[in-house]
Amino acid sequence: MVDAATKKTLSNIPLLKTKAGPRDSDLWVQRLKEEYQALITIPVTFPTTSPEIALPELDGKTAKMYRGGKICLTDHFKPLWARNVPKFGIAHAMALGLGPWLAVEIPDLIEKGLVFHKDDITK
């Protein structure tokens, strides 16, 4: 089941109503509007301020992370975001913020034995 903290977080995110994919033309546009609205309710200052990306499962396992599992984007990604407002969006945060962070941190965490594949647990 879901813990109380996760339930609280989910209760702050509006549920989407439109069931549509990219092939559903007009309905897809409505679905995207709902998606954007849900995202906007969380980071109110978006897009002026870059979004925070959190991986709570990794909280405390690396020095390049803030309390609550928020990854450190201050030195490299936030200045890039600031120079490119309003041209950058969520995809840019994932590709230019989260991607490089994962590429550096995850191999280090695996090497230290702090992160491992779920199949390795049973061995």
GROMACS .gro file of N, CA and C in nm:
model
  369
    1MET      N    1   0.083  -0.119   0.000
    1MET     CA    2   0.000   0.000   0.000
    1MET      C    3   0.087   0.126   0.000
    2VAL      N    4   0.023   0.237  -0.006
    2VAL     CA    5   0.090   0.366  -0.013
    2VAL      C    6   0.100   0.425   0.128
    3ASP      N    7   0.218   0.482   0.160
    3ASP     CA    8   0.234   0.541   0.293
    3ASP      C    9   0.164   0.677   0.300
    4ALA      N   10   0.153   0.730   0.420
    4ALA     CA   11   0.079   0.855   0.443
    4ALA      C   12   0.141   0.973   0.370
    5ALA      N   13   0.274   0.981   0.366
    5ALA     CA   14   0.340   1.093   0.298
    5ALA      C   15   0.308   1.094   0.149
    6THR      N   16   0.307   0.975   0.088
    6THR     CA   17   0.276   0.966  -0.054
    6THR      C   18   0.131   1.004  -0.079
    7LYS      N   19   0.040   0.959   0.007
    7LYS     CA   20  -0.101   0.996  -0.006
    7LYS      C   21  -0.121   1.146   0.002
    8LYS      N   22  -0.047   1.210   0.093
    8LYS     CA   23  -0.058   1.355   0.110
    8LYS      C   24  -0.010   1.426  -0.016
    9THR      N   25   0.102   1.380  -0.072
    9THR     CA   26   0.155   1.440  -0.194
    9THR      C   27   0.056   1.424  -0.308
   10LEU      N   28   0.003   1.304  -0.322
   10LEU     CA   29  -0.092   1.278  -0.431
   10LEU      C   30  -0.220   1.358  -0.417
   11SER      N   31  -0.262   1.384  -0.294
   11SER     CA   32  -0.385   1.460  -0.275
   11SER      C   33  -0.370   1.605  -0.321
   12ASN      N   34  -0.247   1.654  -0.332
   12ASN     CA   35  -0.224   1.791  -0.378
   12ASN      C   36  -0.218   1.803  -0.530
   13ILE      N   37  -0.216   1.689  -0.600
   13ILE     CA   38  -0.208   1.689  -0.746
   13ILE      C   39  -0.346   1.658  -0.802
   14PRO      N   40  -0.400   1.745  -0.887
   14PRO     CA   41  -0.534   1.720  -0.942
   14PRO      C   42  -0.535   1.594  -1.029
   15LEU      N   43  -0.643   1.517  -1.020
   15LEU     CA   44  -0.659   1.398  -1.104
   15LEU      C   45  -0.703   1.440  -1.244
   16LEU      N   46  -0.655   1.368  -1.344
   16LEU     CA   47  -0.689   1.400  -1.482
   16LEU      C   48  -0.816   1.326  -1.522
   17LYS      N   49  -0.893   1.385  -1.613
   17LYS     CA   50  -1.023   1.329  -1.650
   17LYS      C   51  -1.027   1.275  -1.792
   18THR      N   52  -0.947   1.330  -1.882
   18THR     CA   53  -0.954   1.293  -2.023
   18THR      C   54  -0.864   1.173  -2.051
   19LYS      N   55  -0.925   1.068  -2.105
   19LYS     CA   56  -0.850   0.949  -2.143
   19LYS      C   57  -0.821   0.960  -2.292
   20ALA      N   58  -0.697   0.998  -2.326
   20ALA     CA   59  -0.661   1.020  -2.466
   20ALA      C   60  -0.510   1.006  -2.483
   21GLY      N   61  -0.471   0.973  -2.605
   21GLY     CA   62  -0.330   0.963  -2.642
   21GLY      C   63  -0.303   1.050  -2.763
   22PRO      N   64  -0.179   1.052  -2.812
   22PRO     CA   65  -0.142   1.140  -2.924
   22PRO      C   66  -0.224   1.118  -3.051
   23ARG      N   67  -0.282   1.002  -3.069
   23ARG     CA   68  -0.361   0.974  -3.190
   23ARG      C   69  -0.505   1.021  -3.180
   24ASP      N   70  -0.543   1.076  -3.065
   24ASP     CA   71  -0.682   1.118  -3.043
   24ASP      C   72  -0.707   1.266  -3.071
   25SER      N   73  -0.629   1.328  -3.150
   25SER     CA   74  -0.632   1.469  -3.192
   25SER      C   75  -0.692   1.565  -3.090
   26ASP      N   76  -0.817   1.602  -3.101
   26ASP     CA   77  -0.875   1.705  -3.013
   26ASP      C   78  -0.874   1.663  -2.866
   27LEU      N   79  -0.901   1.537  -2.839
   27LEU     CA   80  -0.898   1.491  -2.700
   27LEU      C   81  -0.756   1.496  -2.644
   28TRP      N   82  -0.658   1.471  -2.729
   28TRP     CA   83  -0.519   1.475  -2.686
   28TRP      C   84  -0.482   1.617  -2.641
   29VAL      N   85  -0.529   1.716  -2.713
   29VAL     CA   86  -0.503   1.855  -2.675
   29VAL      C   87  -0.563   1.882  -2.537
   30GLN      N   88  -0.684   1.834  -2.514
   30GLN     CA   89  -0.748   1.851  -2.383
   30GLN      C   90  -0.668   1.780  -2.275
   31ARG      N   91  -0.621   1.658  -2.304
   31ARG     CA   92  -0.541   1.582  -2.206
   31ARG      C   93  -0.413   1.659  -2.171
   32LEU      N   94  -0.346   1.713  -2.272
   32LEU     CA   95  -0.224   1.790  -2.246
   32LEU      C   96  -0.252   1.912  -2.161
   33LYS      N   97  -0.363   1.978  -2.185
   33LYS     CA   98  -0.400   2.094  -2.103
   33LYS      C   99  -0.417   2.052  -1.957
   34GLU      N  100  -0.480   1.936  -1.935
   34GLU     CA  101  -0.497   1.885  -1.798
   34GLU      C  102  -0.361   1.851  -1.736
   35GLU      N  103  -0.273   1.790  -1.816
   35GLU     CA  104  -0.139   1.755  -1.767
   35GLU      C  105  -0.064   1.882  -1.725
   36TYR      N  106  -0.066   1.983  -1.811
   36TYR     CA  107   0.003   2.108  -1.780
   36TYR      C  108  -0.055   2.174  -1.655
   37GLN      N  109  -0.186   2.174  -1.646
   37GLN     CA  110  -0.250   2.235  -1.530
   37GLN      C  111  -0.209   2.165  -1.402
   38ALA      N  112  -0.201   2.031  -1.406
   38ALA     CA  113  -0.158   1.955  -1.289
   38ALA      C  114  -0.014   1.990  -1.253
   39LEU      N  115   0.072   2.004  -1.353
   39LEU     CA  116   0.211   2.040  -1.327
   39LEU      C  117   0.223   2.181  -1.270
   40ILE      N  118   0.143   2.272  -1.322
   40ILE     CA  119   0.150   2.411  -1.280
   40ILE      C  120   0.105   2.428  -1.135
   41THR      N  121   0.013   2.345  -1.088
   41THR     CA  122  -0.034   2.358  -0.950
   41THR      C  123   0.076   2.324  -0.850
   42ILE      N  124   0.174   2.247  -0.894
   42ILE     CA  125   0.283   2.210  -0.803
   42ILE      C  126   0.390   2.320  -0.803
   43PRO      N  127   0.459   2.346  -0.917
   43PRO     CA  128   0.559   2.456  -0.917
   43PRO      C  129   0.495   2.587  -0.962
   44VAL      N  130   0.444   2.663  -0.871
   44VAL     CA  131   0.370   2.786  -0.902
   44VAL      C  132   0.456   2.887  -0.977
   45THR      N  133   0.586   2.888  -0.953
   45THR     CA  134   0.673   2.987  -1.017
   45THR      C  135   0.728   2.939  -1.152
   46PHE      N  136   0.687   2.822  -1.197
   46PHE     CA  137   0.731   2.769  -1.326
   46PHE      C  138   0.670   2.854  -1.437
   47PRO      N  139   0.737   2.892  -1.542
   47PRO     CA  140   0.870   2.851  -1.584
   47PRO      C  141   0.982   2.946  -1.544
   48THR      N  142   0.952   3.052  -1.470
   48THR     CA  143   1.058   3.145  -1.432
   48THR      C  144   1.164   3.077  -1.348
   49THR      N  145   1.123   2.993  -1.256
   49THR     CA  146   1.216   2.918  -1.170
   49THR      C  147   1.220   2.775  -1.218
   50SER      N  148   1.340   2.719  -1.226
   50SER     CA  149   1.352   2.580  -1.271
   50SER      C  150   1.285   2.485  -1.171
   51PRO      N  151   1.229   2.376  -1.221
   51PRO     CA  152   1.162   2.282  -1.130
   51PRO      C  153   1.263   2.208  -1.044
   52GLU      N  154   1.220   2.169  -0.925
   52GLU     CA  155   1.303   2.083  -0.841
   52GLU      C  156   1.272   1.939  -0.877
   53ILE      N  157   1.374   1.859  -0.881
   53ILE     CA  158   1.356   1.717  -0.913
   53ILE      C  159   1.395   1.638  -0.789
   54ALA      N  160   1.305   1.553  -0.744
   54ALA     CA  161   1.330   1.477  -0.621
   54ALA      C  162   1.324   1.328  -0.647
   55LEU      N  163   1.415   1.256  -0.584
   55LEU     CA  164   1.418   1.110  -0.584
   55LEU      C  165   1.424   1.066  -0.438
   56PRO      N  166   1.310   1.065  -0.370
   56PRO     CA  167   1.309   1.039  -0.225
   56PRO      C  168   1.373   0.907  -0.186
   57GLU      N  169   1.372   0.808  -0.276
   57GLU     CA  170   1.432   0.679  -0.245
   57GLU      C  171   1.583   0.689  -0.226
   58LEU      N  172   1.644   0.792  -0.282
   58LEU     CA  173   1.790   0.809  -0.272
   58LEU      C  174   1.830   0.912  -0.166
   59ASP      N  175   1.734   0.962  -0.090
   59ASP     CA  176   1.762   1.064   0.010
   59ASP      C  177   1.872   1.020   0.106
   60GLY      N  178   1.974   1.104   0.120
   60GLY     CA  179   2.083   1.077   0.212
   60GLY      C  180   2.191   0.984   0.161
   61LYS      N  181   2.180   0.937   0.038
   61LYS     CA  182   2.277   0.842  -0.014
   61LYS      C  183   2.389   0.908  -0.095
   62THR      N  184   2.375   1.036  -0.125
   62THR     CA  185   2.477   1.107  -0.202
   62THR      C  186   2.488   1.251  -0.151
   63ALA      N  187   2.607   1.306  -0.165
   63ALA     CA  188   2.630   1.444  -0.120
   63ALA      C  189   2.565   1.544  -0.215
   64LYS      N  190   2.535   1.503  -0.337
   64LYS     CA  191   2.477   1.593  -0.436
   64LYS      C  192   2.325   1.588  -0.431
   65MET      N  193   2.273   1.593  -0.308
   65MET     CA  194   2.130   1.585  -0.288
   65MET      C  195   2.094   1.666  -0.164
   66TYR      N  196   1.978   1.730  -0.171
   66TYR     CA  197   1.929   1.805  -0.057
   66TYR      C  198   1.830   1.719   0.022
   67ARG      N  199   1.796   1.767   0.141
   67ARG     CA  200   1.702   1.695   0.225
   67ARG      C  201   1.571   1.670   0.151
   68GLY      N  202   1.516   1.554   0.169
   68GLY     CA  203   1.392   1.518   0.101
   68GLY      C  204   1.415   1.451  -0.033
   69GLY      N  205   1.540   1.428  -0.069
   69GLY     CA  206   1.570   1.360  -0.194
   69GLY      C  207   1.574   1.450  -0.316
   70LYS      N  208   1.583   1.582  -0.295
   70LYS     CA  209   1.590   1.674  -0.408
   70LYS      C  210   1.733   1.677  -0.460
   71ILE      N  211   1.747   1.656  -0.591
   71ILE     CA  212   1.882   1.651  -0.646
   71ILE      C  213   1.939   1.792  -0.663
   72CYS      N  214   2.070   1.800  -0.654
   72CYS     CA  215   2.139   1.929  -0.662
   72CYS      C  216   2.153   1.970  -0.809
   73LEU      N  217   2.086   2.076  -0.847
   73LEU     CA  218   2.093   2.130  -0.982
   73LEU      C  219   2.147   2.272  -0.983
   74THR      N  220   2.184   2.322  -0.865
   74THR     CA  221   2.219   2.462  -0.848
   74THR      C  222   2.335   2.508  -0.934
   75ASP      N  223   2.445   2.435  -0.935
   75ASP     CA  224   2.566   2.481  -1.003
   75ASP      C  225   2.560   2.475  -1.154
   76HIS      N  226   2.497   2.370  -1.207
   76HIS     CA  227   2.505   2.349  -1.351
   76HIS      C  228   2.375   2.377  -1.426
   77PHE      N  229   2.264   2.324  -1.377
   77PHE     CA  230   2.140   2.334  -1.453
   77PHE      C  231   2.065   2.465  -1.431
   78LYS      N  232   2.058   2.513  -1.308
   78LYS     CA  233   1.978   2.634  -1.281
   78LYS      C  234   2.027   2.756  -1.358
   79PRO      N  235   2.158   2.779  -1.370
   79PRO     CA  236   2.202   2.893  -1.452
   79PRO      C  237   2.164   2.877  -1.600
   80LEU      N  238   2.171   2.754  -1.649
   80LEU     CA  239   2.132   2.726  -1.787
   80LEU      C  240   1.983   2.753  -1.806
   81TRP      N  241   1.903   2.711  -1.708
   81TRP     CA  242   1.758   2.735  -1.713
   81TRP      C  243   1.731   2.886  -1.714
   82ALA      N  244   1.798   2.958  -1.626
   82ALA     CA  245   1.775   3.103  -1.614
   82ALA      C  246   1.805   3.176  -1.745
   83ARG      N  247   1.908   3.131  -1.817
   83ARG     CA  248   1.942   3.194  -1.945
   83ARG      C  249   1.842   3.160  -2.056
   84ASN      N  250   1.765   3.054  -2.036
   84ASN     CA  251   1.677   3.006  -2.143
   84ASN      C  252   1.528   3.016  -2.112
   85VAL      N  253   1.492   3.091  -2.007
   85VAL     CA  254   1.350   3.113  -1.976
   85VAL      C  255   1.293   3.201  -2.086
   86PRO      N  256   1.180   3.177  -2.142
   86PRO     CA  257   1.082   3.071  -2.119
   86PRO      C  258   1.092   2.956  -2.218
   87LYS      N  259   1.207   2.945  -2.287
   87LYS     CA  260   1.220   2.844  -2.393
   87LYS      C  261   1.233   2.701  -2.338
   88PHE      N  262   1.277   2.685  -2.213
   88PHE     CA  263   1.294   2.552  -2.156
   88PHE      C  264   1.167   2.506  -2.087
   89GLY      N  265   1.147   2.376  -2.084
   89GLY     CA  266   1.030   2.317  -2.019
   89GLY      C  267   1.069   2.192  -1.940
   90ILE      N  268   0.970   2.113  -1.904
   90ILE     CA  269   0.992   1.994  -1.823
   90ILE      C  270   1.087   1.897  -1.892
   91ALA      N  271   1.073   1.878  -2.022
   91ALA     CA  272   1.161   1.786  -2.095
   91ALA      C  273   1.307   1.829  -2.083
   92HIS      N  274   1.331   1.960  -2.086
   92HIS     CA  275   1.468   2.010  -2.072
   92HIS      C  276   1.523   1.982  -1.933
   93ALA      N  277   1.436   1.995  -1.832
   93ALA     CA  278   1.479   1.965  -1.695
   93ALA      C  279   1.518   1.819  -1.682
   94MET      N  280   1.442   1.731  -1.745
   94MET     CA  281   1.473   1.588  -1.739
   94MET      C  282   1.602   1.557  -1.816
   95ALA      N  283   1.614   1.611  -1.937
   95ALA     CA  284   1.729   1.579  -2.022
   95ALA      C  285   1.858   1.647  -1.977
   96LEU      N  286   1.849   1.772  -1.935
   96LEU     CA  287   1.970   1.848  -1.903
   96LEU      C  288   1.998   1.858  -1.753
   97GLY      N  289   1.901   1.822  -1.672
   97GLY     CA  290   1.920   1.825  -1.526
   97GLY      C  291   1.930   1.687  -1.467
   98LEU      N  292   1.822   1.610  -1.479
   98LEU     CA  293   1.817   1.476  -1.421
   98LEU      C  294   1.911   1.379  -1.491
   99GLY      N  295   1.913   1.380  -1.625
   99GLY     CA  296   1.996   1.286  -1.701
   99GLY      C  297   2.143   1.289  -1.662
  100PRO      N  298   2.208   1.405  -1.668
  100PRO     CA  299   2.349   1.411  -1.630
  100PRO      C  300   2.372   1.376  -1.482
  101TRP      N  301   2.279   1.415  -1.396
  101TRP     CA  302   2.292   1.383  -1.254
  101TRP      C  303   2.292   1.231  -1.234
  102LEU      N  304   2.196   1.164  -1.299
  102LEU     CA  305   2.190   1.018  -1.289
  102LEU      C  306   2.314   0.952  -1.347
  103ALA      N  307   2.364   1.005  -1.459
  103ALA     CA  308   2.482   0.948  -1.523
  103ALA      C  309   2.605   0.952  -1.433
  104VAL      N  310   2.614   1.052  -1.348
  104VAL     CA  311   2.728   1.065  -1.257
  104VAL      C  312   2.704   0.992  -1.126
  105GLU      N  313   2.587   1.010  -1.068
  105GLU     CA  314   2.562   0.961  -0.932
  105GLU      C  315   2.529   0.812  -0.923
  106ILE      N  316   2.450   0.759  -1.014
  106ILE     CA  317   2.408   0.620  -1.002
  106ILE      C  318   2.525   0.522  -1.010
  107PRO      N  319   2.618   0.535  -1.104
  107PRO     CA  320   2.733   0.442  -1.102
  107PRO      C  321   2.812   0.450  -0.971
  108ASP      N  322   2.825   0.570  -0.916
  108ASP     CA  323   2.896   0.586  -0.788
  108ASP      C  324   2.820   0.517  -0.675
  109LEU      N  325   2.689   0.532  -0.673
  109LEU     CA  326   2.608   0.468  -0.569
  109LEU      C  327   2.611   0.315  -0.582
  110ILE      N  328   2.614   0.265  -0.704
  110ILE     CA  329   2.624   0.120  -0.726
  110ILE      C  330   2.759   0.069  -0.678
  111GLU      N  331   2.865   0.143  -0.711
  111GLU     CA  332   3.000   0.105  -0.669
  111GLU      C  333   3.013   0.101  -0.517
  112LYS      N  334   2.947   0.193  -0.449
  112LYS     CA  335   2.952   0.197  -0.303
  112LYS      C  336   2.858   0.095  -0.239
  113GLY      N  337   2.775   0.028  -0.321
  113GLY     CA  338   2.682  -0.071  -0.269
  113GLY      C  339   2.557  -0.012  -0.207
  114LEU      N  340   2.530   0.116  -0.235
  114LEU     CA  341   2.412   0.182  -0.180
  114LEU      C  342   2.288   0.163  -0.266
  115VAL      N  343   2.310   0.135  -0.393
  115VAL     CA  344   2.201   0.110  -0.486
  115VAL      C  345   2.235  -0.018  -0.562
  116PHE      N  346   2.134  -0.102  -0.580
  116PHE     CA  347   2.157  -0.227  -0.652
  116PHE      C  348   2.030  -0.266  -0.725
  117HIS      N  349   2.044  -0.356  -0.821
  117HIS     CA  350   1.930  -0.401  -0.899
  117HIS      C  351   1.841  -0.489  -0.813
  118LYS      N  352   1.710  -0.478  -0.832
  118LYS     CA  353   1.615  -0.553  -0.750
  118LYS      C  354   1.634  -0.704  -0.762
  119ASP      N  355   1.683  -0.752  -0.875
  119ASP     CA  356   1.708  -0.895  -0.892
  119ASP      C  357   1.825  -0.943  -0.806
  120ASP      N  358   1.916  -0.851  -0.773
  120ASP     CA  359   2.032  -0.887  -0.690
  120ASP      C  360   1.995  -0.907  -0.543
  121ILE      N  361   1.879  -0.861  -0.503
  121ILE     CA  362   1.834  -0.877  -0.365
  121ILE      C  363   1.811  -1.023  -0.333
  122THR      N  364   1.753  -1.095  -0.427
  122THR     CA  365   1.718  -1.236  -0.402
  122THR      C  366   1.837  -1.329  -0.412
  123LYS      N  367   1.947  -1.285  -0.467
  123LYS     CA  368   2.066  -1.372  -0.484
  123LYS      C  369   2.148  -1.380  -0.357
   0.00000   0.00000   0.00000
